[in-house]
Tab-separated table of C-alpha atoms in Angstrom:
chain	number	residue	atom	x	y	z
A	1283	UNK	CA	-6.078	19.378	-2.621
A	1284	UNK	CA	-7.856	16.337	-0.690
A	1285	UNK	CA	-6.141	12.788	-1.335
A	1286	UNK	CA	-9.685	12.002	-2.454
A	1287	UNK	CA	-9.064	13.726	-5.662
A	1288	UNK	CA	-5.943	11.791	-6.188
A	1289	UNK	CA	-6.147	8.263	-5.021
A	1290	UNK	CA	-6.902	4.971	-7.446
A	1291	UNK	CA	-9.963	4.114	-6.311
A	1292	UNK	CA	-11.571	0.308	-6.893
A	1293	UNK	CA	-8.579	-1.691	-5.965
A	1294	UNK	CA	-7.831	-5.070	-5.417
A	1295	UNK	CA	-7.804	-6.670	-2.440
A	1296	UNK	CA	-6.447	-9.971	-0.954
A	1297	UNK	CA	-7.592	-11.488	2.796
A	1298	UNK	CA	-5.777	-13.480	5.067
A	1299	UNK	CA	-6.394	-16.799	4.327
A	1300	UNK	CA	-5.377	-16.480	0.802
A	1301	UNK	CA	-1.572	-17.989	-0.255
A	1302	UNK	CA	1.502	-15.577	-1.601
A	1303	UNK	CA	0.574	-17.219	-4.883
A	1304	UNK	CA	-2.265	-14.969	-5.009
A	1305	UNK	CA	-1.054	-11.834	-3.961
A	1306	UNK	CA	1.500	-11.800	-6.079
A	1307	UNK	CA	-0.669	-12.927	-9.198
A	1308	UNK	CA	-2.506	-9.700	-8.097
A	1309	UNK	CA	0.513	-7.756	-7.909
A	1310	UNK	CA	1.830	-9.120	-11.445
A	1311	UNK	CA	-1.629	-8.296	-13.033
A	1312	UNK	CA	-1.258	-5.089	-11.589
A	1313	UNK	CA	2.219	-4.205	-12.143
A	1314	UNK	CA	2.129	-3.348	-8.301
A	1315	UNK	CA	4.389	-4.106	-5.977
A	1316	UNK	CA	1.708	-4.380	-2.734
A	1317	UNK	CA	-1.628	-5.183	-2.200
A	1318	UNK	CA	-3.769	-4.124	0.482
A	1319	UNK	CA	-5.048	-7.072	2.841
A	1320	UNK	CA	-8.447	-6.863	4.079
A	1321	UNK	CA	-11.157	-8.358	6.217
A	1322	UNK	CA	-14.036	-7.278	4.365
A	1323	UNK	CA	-13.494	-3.416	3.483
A	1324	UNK	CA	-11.380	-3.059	6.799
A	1325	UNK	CA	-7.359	-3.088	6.063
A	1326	UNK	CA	-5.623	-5.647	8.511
A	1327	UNK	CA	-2.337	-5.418	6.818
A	1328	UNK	CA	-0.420	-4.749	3.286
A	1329	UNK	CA	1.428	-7.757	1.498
A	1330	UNK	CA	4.370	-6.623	-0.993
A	1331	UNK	CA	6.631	-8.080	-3.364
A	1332	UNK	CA	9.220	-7.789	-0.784
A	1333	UNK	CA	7.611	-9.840	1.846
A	1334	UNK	CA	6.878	-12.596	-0.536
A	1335	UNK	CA	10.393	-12.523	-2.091
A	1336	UNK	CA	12.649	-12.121	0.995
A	1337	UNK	CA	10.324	-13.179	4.027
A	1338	UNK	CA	8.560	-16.238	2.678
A	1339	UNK	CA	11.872	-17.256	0.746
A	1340	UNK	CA	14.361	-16.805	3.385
A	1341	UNK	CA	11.945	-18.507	5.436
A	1342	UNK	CA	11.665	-21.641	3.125
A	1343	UNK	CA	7.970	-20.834	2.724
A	1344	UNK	CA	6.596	-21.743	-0.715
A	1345	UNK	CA	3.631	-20.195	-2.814
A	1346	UNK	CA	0.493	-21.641	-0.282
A	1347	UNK	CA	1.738	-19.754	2.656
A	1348	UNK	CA	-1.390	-18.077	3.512
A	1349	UNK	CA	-0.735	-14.047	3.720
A	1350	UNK	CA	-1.403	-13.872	7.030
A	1351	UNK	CA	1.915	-15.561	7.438
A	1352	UNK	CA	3.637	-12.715	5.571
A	1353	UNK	CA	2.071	-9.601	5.318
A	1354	UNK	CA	2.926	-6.486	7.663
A	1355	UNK	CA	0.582	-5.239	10.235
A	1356	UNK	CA	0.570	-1.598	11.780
A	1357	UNK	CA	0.102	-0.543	8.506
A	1358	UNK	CA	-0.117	3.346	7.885
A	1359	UNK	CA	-3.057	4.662	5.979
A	1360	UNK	CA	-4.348	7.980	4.699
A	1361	UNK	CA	-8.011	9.140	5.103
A	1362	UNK	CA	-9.745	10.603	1.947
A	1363	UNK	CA	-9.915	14.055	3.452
A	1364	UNK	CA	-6.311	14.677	4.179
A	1365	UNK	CA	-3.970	16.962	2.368
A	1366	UNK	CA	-1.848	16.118	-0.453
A	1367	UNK	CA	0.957	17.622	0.541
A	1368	UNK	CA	0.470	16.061	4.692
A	1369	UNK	CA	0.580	12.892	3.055
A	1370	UNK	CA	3.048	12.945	0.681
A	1371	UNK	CA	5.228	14.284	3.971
A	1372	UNK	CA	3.738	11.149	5.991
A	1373	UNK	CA	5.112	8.845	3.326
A	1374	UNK	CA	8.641	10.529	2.861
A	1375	UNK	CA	8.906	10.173	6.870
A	1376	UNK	CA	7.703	6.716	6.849
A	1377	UNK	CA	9.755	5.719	4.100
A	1378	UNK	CA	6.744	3.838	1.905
A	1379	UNK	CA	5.363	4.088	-1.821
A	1380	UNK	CA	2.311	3.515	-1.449
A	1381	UNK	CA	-1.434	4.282	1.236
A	1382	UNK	CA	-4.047	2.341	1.634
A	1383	UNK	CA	-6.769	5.300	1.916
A	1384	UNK	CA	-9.584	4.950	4.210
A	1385	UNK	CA	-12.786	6.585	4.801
A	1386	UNK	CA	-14.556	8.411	7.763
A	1387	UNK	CA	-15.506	4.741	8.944
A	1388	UNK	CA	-12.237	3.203	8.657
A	1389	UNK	CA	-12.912	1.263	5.527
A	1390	UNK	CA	-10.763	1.074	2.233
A	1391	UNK	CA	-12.226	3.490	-0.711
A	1392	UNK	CA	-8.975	3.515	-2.923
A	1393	UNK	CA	-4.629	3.759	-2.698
A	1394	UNK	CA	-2.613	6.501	-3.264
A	1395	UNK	CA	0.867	5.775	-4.997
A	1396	UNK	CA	4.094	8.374	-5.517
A	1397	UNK	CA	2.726	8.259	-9.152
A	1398	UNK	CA	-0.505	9.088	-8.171
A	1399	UNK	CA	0.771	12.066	-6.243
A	1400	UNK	CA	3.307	12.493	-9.329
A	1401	UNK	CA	0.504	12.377	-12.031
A	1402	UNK	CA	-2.279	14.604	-10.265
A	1403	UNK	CA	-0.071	17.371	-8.361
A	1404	UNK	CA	2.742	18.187	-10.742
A	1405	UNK	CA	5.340	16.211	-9.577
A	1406	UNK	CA	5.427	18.582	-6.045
A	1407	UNK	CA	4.005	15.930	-3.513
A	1408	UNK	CA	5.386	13.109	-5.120
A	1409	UNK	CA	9.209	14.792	-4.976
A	1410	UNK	CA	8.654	15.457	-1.205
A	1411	UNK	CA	7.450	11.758	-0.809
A	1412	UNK	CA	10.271	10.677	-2.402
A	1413	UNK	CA	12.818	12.588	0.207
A	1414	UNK	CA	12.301	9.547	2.536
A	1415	UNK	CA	12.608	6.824	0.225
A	1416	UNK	CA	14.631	7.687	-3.243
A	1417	UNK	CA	17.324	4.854	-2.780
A	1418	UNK	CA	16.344	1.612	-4.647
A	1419	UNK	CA	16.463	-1.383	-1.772
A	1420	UNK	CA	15.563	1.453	1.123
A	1421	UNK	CA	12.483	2.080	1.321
A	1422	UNK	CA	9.001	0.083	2.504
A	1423	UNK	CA	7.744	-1.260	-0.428
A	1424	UNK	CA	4.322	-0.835	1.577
């Protein structure tokens, strides 16, 4: 099975230049706890929760910091034609929740989540994912 046929497609996006405020409006909306960010369909970065909560708070930075300021770069994503279970091992080794999923051209078509993988494969890729990052407080929240 393709992560094509699994993956929430249509998601919500957030650039750069907008402030914590709204990614995390997003996120609450969403009951998510990341957000891809984008320059036009092309993923730059991912924005969680996390980063708002403990790296703009620690920092002393209030709800206009613009993401840019504290989202994660490097980010790893999935590509619509790769395995279910390759991914769900990608995510248990990289310790994260959650893939931005890209297509042949490098652009965003959808996200795949642990309950995605849950939902769509029987629970099988989502328990491997979930090797790398079962403890609460240690995994990504990417």
């Amino acid at each position: 099975m393709k992560i094509i046929d699994v993956m929430t497609p249509n998601i919500e996006t957030v650039t750069a230049d907008q402030t914590a405020r709204d990614a995390a409006r997003f996120m609450l909306r969403a009951e998510a706890g990341s957000i891809p960010v984008c320059d036009g369909d092309r993923v730059i970065g991912m924005i969680t929760d996390r980063d708002i909560a403990v790296r703009g708070v620690a920092e002393g930075r209030g709800p206009e910091t613009p993401v840019r300021d504290l989202m994660s770069d490097g980010i790893i994503c999935a590509h619509e034609d790769d395995d279910v279970q390759e991914v769900a091992q990608r995510m248990s080794d990289e310790q994260v929740r959650r893939l931005p999923v890209l297509d042949s051209n490098e652009r965003l078509v959808g996200i795949v989540s642990l309950g995605d993988l849950a939902r769509d494969t029987g629970g099988e890729a989502a328990h491997e994912a979930l090797e790398g990052v079962s403890q609460p407080g240690g995994a990504h929240e990417q």
